[in-house]
Coordinates of C-alpha atoms and ligand atoms in Angstrom, one line a residue:
Chain I
X563 CA 23.1 -11.4 51.2
X564 CA 22.3 -10.4 47.7
X565 CA 19.6 -12.9 46.9
X566 CA 16.0 -12.2 47.8
X567 CA 13.6 -15.0 48.2
X568 CA 9.9 -15.0 49.0
X569 CA 9.1 -17.6 51.7
X570 CA 5.5 -18.2 52.6
X571 CA 5.0 -17.1 56.3
X572 CA 2.4 -19.9 56.6
X573 CA 4.1 -22.9 55.1
X574 CA 7.6 -21.9 54.1
X575 CA 7.2 -22.7 50.4
X576 CA 8.4 -20.3 47.7
X577 CA 5.9 -17.6 46.7
X578 CA 5.6 -16.1 43.2
X579 CA 3.8 -13.2 41.6
X580 CA 0.3 -14.2 40.4
X581 CA -0.7 -12.3 37.2
X582 CA -4.4 -13.2 37.7
X583 CA -4.8 -11.6 41.1
X584 CA -1.8 -9.3 41.1
X585 CA -0.6 -10.6 44.4
X586 CA 2.3 -12.5 45.8
X587 CA 0.9 -16.0 46.2
X588 CA 1.8 -19.3 47.6
X589 CA 0.9 -22.3 45.5
X590 CA 1.1 -24.7 48.4
X591 CA -1.3 -23.1 50.9
X592 CA -3.0 -20.5 48.7
X593 CA -1.9 -17.5 50.8
X594 CA -2.1 -14.2 48.8
X595 CA -0.3 -11.1 49.9
X596 CA -1.0 -7.6 48.6
X597 CA 2.4 -6.5 47.3
X598 CA 1.8 -2.8 48.1
X599 CA 1.2 -3.6 51.7
X600 CA 4.0 -6.1 52.5
X601 CA 7.4 -4.7 53.3
X602 CA 9.8 -5.1 50.4
X603 CA 12.8 -7.1 51.5
X604 CA 14.9 -4.9 49.2
X605 CA 14.5 -2.0 51.7
X606 CA 15.4 -4.1 54.7
X607 CA 18.6 -5.7 53.5
X608 CA 21.9 -4.0 53.0
X609 CA 23.8 -4.9 49.8
X610 CA 27.4 -4.9 49.1
X611 CA 28.3 -2.3 46.5
X612 CA 30.9 -4.6 44.9
X613 CA 30.1 -6.5 41.8
X614 CA 29.1 -10.0 43.0
X615 CA 30.5 -12.8 41.0
X616 CA 28.4 -15.7 42.3
X617 CA 24.9 -16.0 43.8
X618 CA 23.7 -18.8 45.9
X619 CA 20.1 -20.0 46.1
X620 CA 19.1 -19.6 49.7
X621 CA 16.7 -22.5 49.5
X622 CA 19.0 -25.2 48.2
X623 CA 22.4 -23.6 48.3
X624 CA 23.3 -24.3 44.7
X625 CA 25.0 -21.7 42.5
X626 CA 22.5 -19.7 40.5
X627 CA 23.7 -19.3 36.9
X628 CA 22.9 -15.9 35.7
X629 CA 23.9 -13.6 32.9
X630 CA 25.4 -10.2 33.7
X631 CA 22.1 -8.4 33.0
X632 CA 19.8 -10.7 34.9
X633 CA 18.1 -9.3 38.0
X634 CA 15.5 -11.9 38.6
X635 CA 15.2 -15.6 37.7
X636 CA 14.2 -19.0 38.9
X637 CA 16.7 -21.4 40.5
X638 CA 17.4 -24.1 38.0
X639 CA 17.6 -26.8 40.7
X640 CA 14.8 -26.1 43.1
X641 CA 12.7 -23.7 41.0
X642 CA 12.4 -21.1 43.7
X643 CA 12.0 -17.5 42.6
X644 CA 15.2 -15.6 43.2
X645 CA 15.7 -11.8 42.9
X646 CA 19.2 -10.4 42.9
X647 CA 18.9 -7.4 45.2
X648 CA 22.2 -5.8 44.5
X649 CA 21.3 -5.4 40.8
X650 CA 18.1 -3.6 41.7
X651 CA 19.3 -1.1 44.2
X652 CA 21.2 2.2 44.1
X653 CA 21.4 3.6 40.6
X654 CA 20.0 0.3 39.3
X655 CA 16.7 0.6 41.2
X656 CA 13.7 0.8 38.9
X657 CA 11.2 3.4 39.7
X658 CA 8.2 1.9 38.0
X659 CA 6.8 -1.4 36.8
X660 CA 3.9 -2.7 34.9
X661 CA 3.2 -6.2 36.3
X662 CA 2.1 -9.1 34.0
X663 CA -1.6 -9.6 33.7
X664 CA -1.4 -12.4 31.1
X665 CA -0.5 -15.8 32.6
X666 CA 1.8 -18.3 30.9
X667 CA -1.2 -20.4 29.9
X668 CA -3.1 -17.5 28.4
X669 CA 0.1 -16.4 26.6
X670 CA 0.5 -19.8 25.1
X671 CA -3.1 -19.8 24.0
X672 CA -2.9 -16.4 22.5
X673 CA 0.3 -17.3 20.7
X674 CA -1.3 -20.4 19.2
X675 CA -4.2 -18.4 18.0
X676 CA -1.9 -15.8 16.5
X677 CA -0.1 -18.6 14.6
X678 CA -3.4 -19.9 13.2
X679 CA -4.4 -16.5 12.0
X680 CA -1.2 -16.1 9.9
X681 CA -2.5 -16.0 6.3
X682 CA 1.0 -16.4 4.8
X683 CA 2.7 -18.7 7.4
X684 CA 3.3 -22.3 6.2
X685 CA 0.6 -24.7 7.3
X686 CA 3.1 -26.7 9.4
X687 CA 3.9 -23.7 11.4
X688 CA 0.3 -23.2 12.4
X689 CA 0.3 -26.2 14.6
X690 CA 2.3 -24.2 17.1
X691 CA 3.5 -27.3 18.9
X692 CA 7.1 -26.5 18.4
X693 CA 7.2 -23.8 21.0
X694 CA 10.7 -24.3 22.5
X695 CA 10.3 -22.0 25.4
X696 CA 8.2 -19.2 26.7
X697 CA 9.6 -16.8 29.2
X698 CA 8.0 -14.0 31.1
X699 CA 10.5 -11.2 31.1
X700 CA 10.6 -7.8 32.6
X701 CA 12.4 -5.7 30.0
X702 CA 14.2 -2.5 31.2
X703 CA 12.9 0.6 29.5
X704 CA 13.6 4.3 29.9
X705 CA 10.5 6.5 29.9
X706 CA 11.5 10.0 28.8
X707 CA 9.6 13.1 29.4
X708 CA 10.7 15.4 26.6
X709 CA 9.8 19.0 26.2
X710 CA 10.3 20.5 22.8
X711 CA 10.3 24.1 21.6
X712 CA 9.9 24.1 17.9
X713 CA 10.2 26.9 15.4
X714 CA 9.6 26.3 11.8
X715 CA 10.2 28.7 8.9
X716 CA 9.0 28.1 5.3
X717 CA 7.4 29.1 2.1
X718 CA 3.8 28.3 1.1
X719 CA 1.7 29.0 -2.0
X720 CA -2.0 29.2 -2.8
X721 CA -2.7 28.3 -6.5
X722 CA -5.9 29.3 -8.3
X723 CA -6.6 28.5 -11.9
X724 CA -9.3 30.1 -14.1
X725 CA -10.0 30.7 -17.8
X726 CA -10.6 34.0 -19.5
X727 CA -11.1 34.2 -23.2
X728 CA -8.7 31.9 -25.0
X729 CA -6.3 31.7 -22.1
X730 CA -5.9 29.6 -19.0
X731 CA -4.5 31.6 -16.1
X732 CA -2.7 30.2 -13.1
X733 CA -2.4 32.6 -10.2
X734 CA 0.1 31.7 -7.4
X735 CA 0.1 33.6 -4.2
X736 CA 3.3 33.3 -2.2
X737 CA 3.6 33.5 1.6
X738 CA 6.3 33.3 4.2
X739 CA 5.2 31.2 7.0
X740 CA 6.4 30.8 10.6
X741 CA 5.1 28.5 13.3
X742 CA 6.1 28.2 16.9
X743 CA 5.1 25.1 18.8
X744 CA 5.4 23.6 22.2
X745 CA 5.4 19.8 22.1
X746 CA 5.6 17.9 25.3
X747 CA 5.9 14.1 25.2
X748 CA 5.3 12.0 28.3
X749 CA 6.8 8.6 29.0
X750 CA 8.3 7.9 25.6
X751 CA 9.5 4.3 26.0
X752 CA 12.9 3.2 24.8
X753 CA 14.1 -0.3 25.6
X754 CA 17.6 -0.3 27.2
X755 CA 18.2 -4.0 26.9
X756 CA 21.0 -5.1 24.7
X757 CA 19.4 -8.4 23.9
X758 CA 16.0 -7.3 22.7
X759 CA 15.6 -6.1 19.1
X760 CA 14.6 -2.5 19.1
X761 CA 12.2 -2.7 16.2
X762 CA 10.4 -5.6 17.8
X763 CA 10.1 -3.7 21.1
X764 CA 8.8 -0.7 19.3
X765 CA 6.0 -2.7 17.8
X766 CA 4.9 -4.0 21.2
X767 CA 3.7 -0.5 22.2
X768 CA 1.6 0.9 23.5
X769 CA 1.9 -0.3 27.1
X770 CA -1.1 0.7 29.4
X771 CA 0.5 3.4 31.5
X772 CA -2.5 3.6 33.8
X773 CA -1.3 0.3 35.2
X774 CA 2.1 1.6 36.1
X775 CA 3.0 0.9 39.7
X776 CA 5.9 1.9 42.0
X777 CA 8.5 -0.7 41.7
X778 CA 8.6 -3.5 44.3
X779 CA 10.7 -6.7 44.0
X780 CA 7.8 -9.2 44.6
X781 CA 6.4 -8.3 41.2
X782 CA 9.5 -10.1 39.8
X783 CA 9.0 -13.3 41.8
X784 CA 8.8 -16.2 39.4
X785 CA 9.7 -14.2 36.3
X786 CA 13.0 -13.3 34.6
X787 CA 14.1 -9.7 34.8
X788 CA 17.0 -7.7 33.4
X789 CA 18.8 -4.6 34.3
X790 CA 19.5 -1.9 31.7
X791 CA 22.5 -2.3 29.5
X792 CA 22.6 1.3 28.4
X793 CA 22.0 4.4 30.5
X794 CA 19.3 7.0 29.8
X795 CA 22.0 9.4 28.4
X796 CA 23.2 6.7 26.0
X797 CA 19.6 6.0 24.8
X798 CA 18.6 9.7 24.5
X799 CA 19.5 9.9 20.8
X800 CA 17.1 7.0 20.1
X801 CA 14.4 8.7 22.1
X802 CA 14.9 12.0 20.1
X803 CA 14.9 10.0 16.9
X804 CA 11.6 8.5 17.9
X805 CA 9.8 11.7 18.7
X806 CA 11.3 13.4 15.6
X807 CA 8.6 11.9 13.3
X808 CA 5.9 13.0 15.8
X809 CA 7.3 16.5 15.8
X810 CA 7.5 16.6 12.0
X811 CA 3.9 15.5 11.7
X812 CA 2.8 18.1 14.3
X813 CA 4.6 20.8 12.3
X814 CA 2.9 19.7 9.1
X815 CA -0.5 19.7 10.7
X816 CA 0.0 23.2 12.1
X817 CA 0.0 24.5 8.5
X818 CA -3.2 24.2 6.5
X819 CA -5.1 25.9 3.7
X820 CA -2.2 26.0 1.2
X821 CA -1.6 24.3 -2.1
X822 CA 2.1 23.7 -1.4
X823 CA 4.2 24.1 1.8
X824 CA 8.0 24.0 1.9
X825 CA 9.9 24.3 5.2
X826 CA 13.3 25.9 4.9
X827 CA 14.3 25.7 8.5
X828 CA 13.2 23.8 11.6
X829 CA 14.7 24.6 15.0
X830 CA 14.0 21.9 17.6
X831 CA 15.1 22.5 21.1
X832 CA 14.6 19.3 23.2
X833 CA 14.9 19.3 27.0
X834 CA 14.8 16.1 29.0
X835 CA 12.4 16.9 31.9
X836 CA 12.3 13.5 33.5
X837 CA 13.5 10.0 33.0
X838 CA 11.9 7.0 34.7
X839 CA 13.6 3.6 34.9
X840 CA 10.7 1.1 34.3
X841 CA 10.3 -2.6 33.8
X842 CA 7.7 -3.7 31.3
X843 CA 6.2 -7.2 30.9
X844 CA 7.0 -9.2 27.8
X845 CA 6.4 -12.8 27.0
X846 CA 9.3 -14.0 24.9
X847 CA 8.5 -17.1 22.8
X848 CA 11.2 -19.2 21.1
X849 CA 10.0 -21.3 18.3
X850 CA 11.6 -23.9 16.1
X851 CA 10.6 -24.3 12.5
X852 CA 12.6 -26.0 9.7
X853 CA 15.7 -26.0 12.0
X854 CA 15.5 -22.2 12.3
X855 CA 14.7 -20.5 15.5
X856 CA 12.2 -17.7 15.6
X857 CA 11.6 -15.2 18.4
X858 CA 8.3 -13.6 19.1
X859 CA 7.3 -11.2 21.8
X860 CA 4.0 -10.6 23.4
X861 CA 3.0 -7.6 25.3
X862 CA 2.4 -9.0 28.8
X863 CA -0.5 -6.7 29.4
X864 CA -2.3 -6.3 26.0
X865 CA -1.4 -9.6 24.4
X866 CA -0.2 -8.0 21.2
X867 CA 2.2 -10.4 19.4
X868 CA 5.1 -9.3 17.2
X869 CA 7.9 -11.0 15.4
X870 CA 8.7 -12.2 11.9
X871 CA 7.0 -15.5 11.2
X872 CA 8.3 -17.7 8.4
X873 CA 6.6 -16.9 5.1
X874 CA 5.3 -19.6 2.8
X875 CA 6.2 -18.9 -0.8
X876 CA 3.4 -21.1 -2.1
X877 CA 0.9 -19.1 0.0
X878 CA 2.3 -15.8 -1.2
X879 CA 2.0 -17.0 -4.8
X880 CA -1.5 -18.3 -4.2
X881 CA -2.7 -15.0 -2.7
X882 CA -0.9 -13.0 -5.4
X883 CA -2.6 -15.0 -8.2
X884 CA -6.0 -14.9 -6.4
X885 CA -6.0 -11.2 -5.7
X886 CA -4.6 -10.3 -9.2
X887 CA -7.2 -12.4 -10.9
X888 CA -10.0 -10.9 -8.9
X889 CA -8.7 -7.4 -9.6
X890 CA -8.4 -8.2 -13.3
X891 CA -12.0 -9.5 -13.3
X892 CA -13.2 -6.3 -11.5
X893 CA -11.4 -4.0 -13.9
X894 CA -12.9 -5.9 -16.8
X895 CA -16.4 -5.6 -15.3
X896 CA -15.8 -1.9 -14.6
X897 CA -14.7 -1.3 -18.2
X898 CA -17.6 -3.3 -19.4
X899 CA -20.1 -1.3 -17.4
X900 CA -18.5 1.9 -18.7
X901 CA -19.3 0.6 -22.2
X902 CA -16.0 -0.8 -23.2
X903 CA -16.8 -4.3 -24.4
X904 CA -15.9 -7.4 -22.3
X905 CA -13.2 -8.8 -24.6
Chain E
X1246 CA -6.2 -26.0 0.9
X1247 CA -7.0 -28.3 -2.0
X1248 CA -10.3 -26.6 -2.6
X1249 CA -8.6 -23.2 -2.4
X1250 CA -6.1 -24.4 -5.0
X1251 CA -8.9 -25.4 -7.4
X1252 CA -10.6 -22.1 -7.1
X1253 CA -7.3 -20.3 -7.9
X1254 CA -6.7 -22.6 -10.9
X1255 CA -10.2 -21.7 -12.3
X1256 CA -9.5 -18.0 -11.7
X1257 CA -6.1 -18.3 -13.4
X1258 CA -7.5 -20.1 -16.5
X1259 CA -10.3 -17.5 -16.7
X1260 CA -7.7 -14.8 -16.7
X1261 CA -5.7 -16.5 -19.4
X1262 CA -8.8 -16.9 -21.4
X1263 CA -9.5 -13.2 -21.2
X1264 CA -6.0 -12.2 -22.2
X1265 CA -5.7 -14.4 -25.2
X1266 CA -7.6 -12.7 -28.1
X1267 CA -10.5 -14.5 -29.5
X1268 CA -9.2 -14.6 -33.0
X1269 CA -8.6 -18.3 -33.1
X1270 CA -12.2 -19.0 -34.0
X1271 CA -12.1 -17.7 -37.6
X1272 CA -15.1 -18.9 -39.6
X1273 CA -14.6 -20.4 -43.0
X1274 CA -17.5 -18.6 -44.7
X1275 CA -17.1 -17.4 -48.3
X1276 CA -15.5 -14.0 -48.6
X1277 CA -17.0 -11.0 -50.3
X1278 CA -15.0 -8.4 -52.1
X1279 CA -14.7 -5.4 -49.8
X1280 CA -11.6 -3.8 -51.3
X1281 CA -12.0 -1.8 -54.6
X1282 CA -8.4 -1.1 -55.5
X1283 CA -8.8 0.9 -58.7
X1284 CA -5.6 2.9 -58.1
X1285 CA -3.6 -0.4 -57.7
X1286 CA -2.0 0.5 -54.4
X1287 CA -1.8 -3.1 -53.3
X1288 CA -0.1 -6.2 -54.6
X1289 CA -2.4 -9.2 -55.2
X1290 CA -1.0 -10.9 -52.1
X1291 CA -1.7 -7.8 -50.0
X1292 CA -5.1 -7.5 -51.5
X1293 CA -6.0 -11.1 -50.6
X1294 CA -4.7 -10.7 -47.1
X1295 CA -6.5 -7.4 -46.4
X1296 CA -9.7 -8.6 -48.0
X1297 CA -9.7 -11.7 -45.8
X1298 CA -9.0 -9.5 -42.7
X1299 CA -11.8 -7.1 -43.6
X1300 CA -14.2 -10.0 -43.9
X1301 CA -13.2 -11.5 -40.6
X1302 CA -13.2 -8.4 -38.5
X1303 CA -16.3 -7.0 -40.2
X1304 CA -18.3 -10.1 -39.5
X1305 CA -17.6 -9.7 -35.8
X1306 CA -19.1 -6.3 -35.8
X1307 CA -21.8 -7.1 -38.4
X1308 CA -20.5 -4.3 -40.6
X1309 CA -18.8 -4.3 -44.0
X1310 CA -15.4 -2.7 -43.7
X1311 CA -14.8 -1.3 -47.2
X1312 CA -11.7 0.3 -48.9
X1313 CA -12.0 2.2 -52.2
X1314 CA -8.9 3.6 -54.0
X1315 CA -9.4 5.8 -57.1
X1316 CA -7.3 7.7 -59.6
X1317 CA -10.3 10.0 -59.9
X1318 CA -10.2 10.6 -63.6
X1319 CA -13.3 12.6 -63.5
X1320 CA -12.1 14.7 -60.6
X1321 CA -15.1 14.0 -58.3
X1322 CA -15.0 15.2 -54.7
X1323 CA -14.0 12.4 -52.4
X1324 CA -17.1 12.7 -50.2
X1325 CA -19.4 12.6 -53.3
X1326 CA -17.4 9.6 -54.6
X1327 CA -18.1 7.8 -51.3
X1328 CA -21.8 8.6 -51.2
X1329 CA -22.2 7.7 -54.8
X1330 CA -20.4 4.3 -54.2
X1331 CA -22.8 3.6 -51.3
X1332 CA -25.9 4.5 -53.3
X1333 CA -24.8 2.4 -56.4
X1334 CA -23.1 -0.6 -54.8
X1335 CA -25.6 -0.8 -51.9
X1336 CA -23.1 -2.5 -49.5
X1337 CA -24.0 -3.6 -46.0
X1338 CA -23.3 -6.6 -43.8
X1339 CA -26.9 -7.2 -42.7
X1340 CA -28.7 -6.1 -45.9
X1341 CA -28.1 -4.0 -49.0
X1342 CA -27.7 -0.4 -48.0
X1343 CA -26.9 -1.7 -44.5
X1344 CA -24.1 -1.4 -41.9
X1345 CA -20.8 -0.3 -43.6
X1346 CA -17.8 1.8 -43.0
X1347 CA -16.0 3.1 -46.1
X1348 CA -12.5 4.4 -46.6
X1349 CA -12.1 6.3 -49.8
X1350 CA -8.7 7.3 -51.2
X1351 CA -8.6 10.0 -53.9
X1352 CA -5.1 9.6 -55.3
X1353 CA -5.5 12.6 -57.7
X1354 CA -6.2 15.2 -55.0
X1355 CA -4.6 13.1 -52.2
X1356 CA -7.9 13.4 -50.3
X1357 CA -9.1 10.7 -47.9
X1358 CA -12.6 10.3 -46.6
X1359 CA -14.1 7.9 -44.1
X1360 CA -17.8 7.3 -43.7
X1361 CA -19.9 5.2 -41.3
X1362 CA -23.4 4.0 -42.3
X1363 CA -26.2 2.8 -40.0
X1364 CA -24.6 0.8 -37.1
X1365 CA -21.2 2.2 -38.1
X1366 CA -22.7 5.7 -38.2
X1367 CA -23.8 5.2 -34.6
X1368 CA -20.6 3.4 -33.3
X1369 CA -18.1 5.3 -35.5
X1370 CA -19.4 8.8 -35.0
X1371 CA -17.6 11.8 -36.4
X1372 CA -15.3 11.9 -33.3
X1373 CA -14.3 8.3 -33.5
X1374 CA -13.9 8.2 -37.3
X1375 CA -11.8 11.3 -37.0
X1376 CA -9.5 9.4 -34.6
X1377 CA -9.2 6.5 -37.0
X1378 CA -8.2 8.9 -39.8
X1379 CA -5.7 10.5 -37.5
X1380 CA -4.1 7.1 -36.8
X1381 CA -3.6 6.2 -40.5
X1382 CA -2.8 9.6 -42.1
X1383 CA 1.0 9.4 -41.5
X1384 CA 1.1 5.9 -43.0
X1385 CA -0.9 7.1 -46.0
X1386 CA 1.4 10.0 -46.5
X1387 CA 4.5 7.9 -46.5
X1388 CA 2.9 5.5 -49.0
X1389 CA 2.6 2.6 -46.5
X1390 CA -0.9 1.7 -47.7
X1391 CA -1.0 -1.8 -46.6
X1392 CA -0.2 -0.9 -43.0
X1393 CA -2.6 2.0 -43.1
X1394 CA -5.5 -0.2 -44.3
X1395 CA -4.6 -2.8 -41.7
X1396 CA -4.9 -0.2 -39.0
X1397 CA -8.1 1.1 -40.4
X1398 CA -9.7 -2.4 -40.3
X1399 CA -8.4 -3.2 -36.8
X1400 CA -9.2 0.2 -35.3
X1401 CA -12.7 0.2 -36.8
X1402 CA -13.3 -3.2 -35.4
X1403 CA -11.9 -2.2 -32.0
X1404 CA -13.9 1.1 -31.7
X1405 CA -17.1 -0.6 -32.7
X1406 CA -16.7 -2.8 -29.6
X1407 CA -17.3 0.2 -27.3
X1408 CA -20.7 1.6 -26.6
X1409 CA -21.4 4.9 -28.5
X1410 CA -20.6 8.0 -26.5
X1411 CA -17.6 6.6 -24.5
X1412 CA -14.0 7.5 -25.3
X1413 CA -12.6 4.3 -27.0
X1414 CA -9.1 5.3 -26.1
X1415 CA -9.8 5.5 -22.4
X1416 CA -6.9 3.8 -20.7
X1417 CA -9.3 1.8 -18.6
X1418 CA -10.4 -0.2 -21.7
X1419 CA -6.8 -1.1 -22.5
X1420 CA -6.2 -4.8 -21.7
X1421 CA -2.6 -4.2 -20.8
X1422 CA -3.5 -1.5 -18.5
X1423 CA -6.1 -3.8 -16.9
X1424 CA -3.6 -6.6 -16.6
X1425 CA -0.8 -4.4 -15.3
X1426 CA -3.2 -2.7 -12.8
X1427 CA -4.4 -6.1 -11.6
X1428 CA -0.9 -7.4 -11.1
X1429 CA 0.1 -4.2 -9.3
X1430 CA -2.9 -4.5 -6.9
X1431 CA -2.0 -8.1 -6.2
X1432 CA 1.6 -7.2 -5.6
X1433 CA 0.8 -4.3 -3.3
X1434 CA -1.8 -6.3 -1.3
X1435 CA 0.5 -9.3 -0.9
X1436 CA 3.4 -7.0 -0.1
X1437 CA 1.4 -5.3 2.6
X1438 CA 0.4 -8.8 4.0
X1439 CA 4.1 -9.8 4.2
X1440 CA 5.1 -6.5 5.7
X1441 CA 2.4 -6.6 8.3
X1442 CA 2.9 -10.3 9.2
X1443 CA 5.4 -9.4 11.8
X1444 CA 3.1 -7.0 13.6
X1445 CA 3.1 -3.2 13.1
X1446 CA 3.6 0.0 15.0
X1447 CA 0.3 1.1 16.4
X1448 CA 1.4 4.3 18.2
X1449 CA 1.3 7.7 16.7
X1450 CA 2.1 11.2 17.7
X1451 CA -0.9 11.5 19.9
X1452 CA 0.0 8.5 22.0
X1453 CA 2.7 10.2 24.0
X1454 CA 1.8 13.8 23.5
X1455 CA 0.8 15.8 26.6
X1456 CA -2.1 17.5 24.8
X1457 CA -2.8 20.0 27.6
X1458 CA 0.7 21.4 27.4
X1459 CA 1.3 21.1 23.7
X1460 CA 0.2 23.3 20.9
X1461 CA 0.9 26.2 18.6
X1462 CA 2.3 29.2 20.4
X1463 CA 2.7 31.6 17.5
X1464 CA 1.9 31.7 13.8
X1465 CA 2.7 34.2 11.1
X1466 CA 1.6 34.0 7.5
X1467 CA 3.2 36.9 5.6
X1468 CA 1.8 37.5 2.1
X1469 CA 4.7 38.3 -0.3
X1470 CA 3.5 38.5 -3.9
X1471 CA 1.3 37.0 -6.6
X1472 CA 2.6 35.5 -9.8
X1473 CA 0.4 34.8 -12.8
X1474 CA 1.1 32.5 -15.8
X1475 CA -1.1 32.1 -18.8
X1476 CA -1.4 29.4 -21.5
X1477 CA -3.4 29.6 -24.7
X1478 CA -6.1 26.9 -24.7
X1479 CA -5.6 24.4 -27.5
X1480 CA -8.7 23.9 -29.6
X1481 CA -9.6 20.3 -29.2
X1482 CA -11.1 19.9 -32.6
X1483 CA -7.9 18.3 -33.7
X1484 CA -6.4 18.2 -37.2
X1485 CA -6.5 21.3 -39.4
X1486 CA -7.3 19.6 -42.7
X1487 CA -10.5 18.0 -41.5
X1488 CA -13.9 19.4 -42.4
X1489 CA -17.4 18.5 -43.1
X1490 CA -18.0 15.4 -41.0
X1491 CA -21.0 13.4 -42.1
X1492 CA -23.8 14.0 -44.4
X1493 CA -26.6 12.3 -46.4
X1494 CA -26.2 10.5 -49.7
X1495 CA -28.2 11.3 -52.8
X1496 CA -30.1 8.1 -52.0
X1497 CA -31.0 9.4 -48.6
X1498 CA -28.6 7.4 -46.5
X1499 CA -27.3 9.4 -43.5
X1500 CA -23.7 8.8 -42.5
X1501 CA -20.9 10.0 -40.2
X1502 CA -17.6 11.1 -41.8
X1503 CA -14.2 12.6 -41.6
X1504 CA -12.1 14.0 -44.5
X1505 CA -8.6 15.1 -44.8
X1506 CA -5.4 15.2 -46.9
X1507 CA -2.6 12.8 -46.9
Ligands
ZN1946 ZN1 2.1 -21.1 51.9
ZN1947 ZN1 17.5 -23.4 44.6

């Protein structure tokens, strides 16, 4: 048995995770179970280690069509929530999860609002009635704890200018500078899903880490989830790349009081202290406009929407003309107030 | 959307109106003689053209823009010549002995003098009138008199459009700078809007930093040496041949001025 289902002990209907109350709830009889207190079926069942080719819905018996990365989905025939246990155990077992707090209805509403606020999107796009599909997805992320020992060597100057007699003097003091820093970063998130665009996922941050919970499969009931496509070792370069700019800015801010600063050498020693496998909630919206499909993502906790909307050339031109004219008028008024004639 | 478009159209036409110079509305009033070309530096066609131009531009500033050229048979000082001309001819746009700017060319000594009277004394002070002379001197030296006089008329007109005391060559007053700046602002703002339409990164280095265990462990700032460079300060008084500035005519008319060689 590799498929987990959540049957209501009262009435036998399928139960799903409810983002409003944070419980596993039954829509038929209204039963709500606290996920942290009920036993996780994942711990009770034994899973075959072999790659399973086919999953069957335990409710209706039909074959569940899933992609290789899918770990949770909804049966396309009977709509029961199914979780694929073998893809969530062993080395594939997530340690942490942030459950959804925004429901599908709220997500739709928030997305419509975001469409309306788009100043450059074509007016037709704003109706937001072309939403092709909205899917609540748990995206696999690696959360890295990275400890960095940083040593930076460089050259700095202090410049002072003064006049004496007929001459203008520029006095430059030269310094050799050295800084040693310890920079620890906690839970740097890197998405390890092949499907999701990395840049899009980066913009979804930050996720509220105070809502992190130990992973339990009922959180996935009724949503789509994926397992990681790349291991933490494979994604480490991207994590290092991400913290690189934080380290650079920390180094720069460690040097102050100089006119110029030039670093000649920076030694960064990064140690991976800990990696957590974590599932983070994202609403994925597919949208049709002018026969093109657009993908947007919404942080399932904060409601932040990201994704490239279509841009209306007419609106861009209108804004450009408007802002330029107003700026021109302002510059004219400034020059006129300074005494420079209006024409 | 339609109303928005209308507002934009109005703004656009306003902008065009500001950019196109207002020279089209030339009045057909009778011309006075403002050029006294005794040294015959101009052809009759050039004379007519420049005289018309001096009338037009002068009228907008309520100032007579005058040019005198002289072979200077009696070898009079160029400034005295200018002052004597003002006292005798009593020029002025508003009244006799009124607002006037005079460019005097002494072809014998190759001296040039510019003087501003009344409104022109105020608006074309020694500093500004010096700048005008600076702009035309090279054309005068190369014998390009028509072009020099044209510049003199236009620059006098232009400078009198600025309040006394401000630098007329301030880049902020330049219409091309204003236009370029406005387009740049529009481009940058709209570019930012397009760039940010897809959402932006809102995390920074503090987001993931473990502040209690991060920080500077060691710092060394080693002083090595001091270097000093020196530059001679250029005297801002400008061209070497200039002197004098303004003065008062025999008839008691105060004026600004700038003299030089060409
Ligand atoms: Zn039930
Ligand atoms: Zn089924």
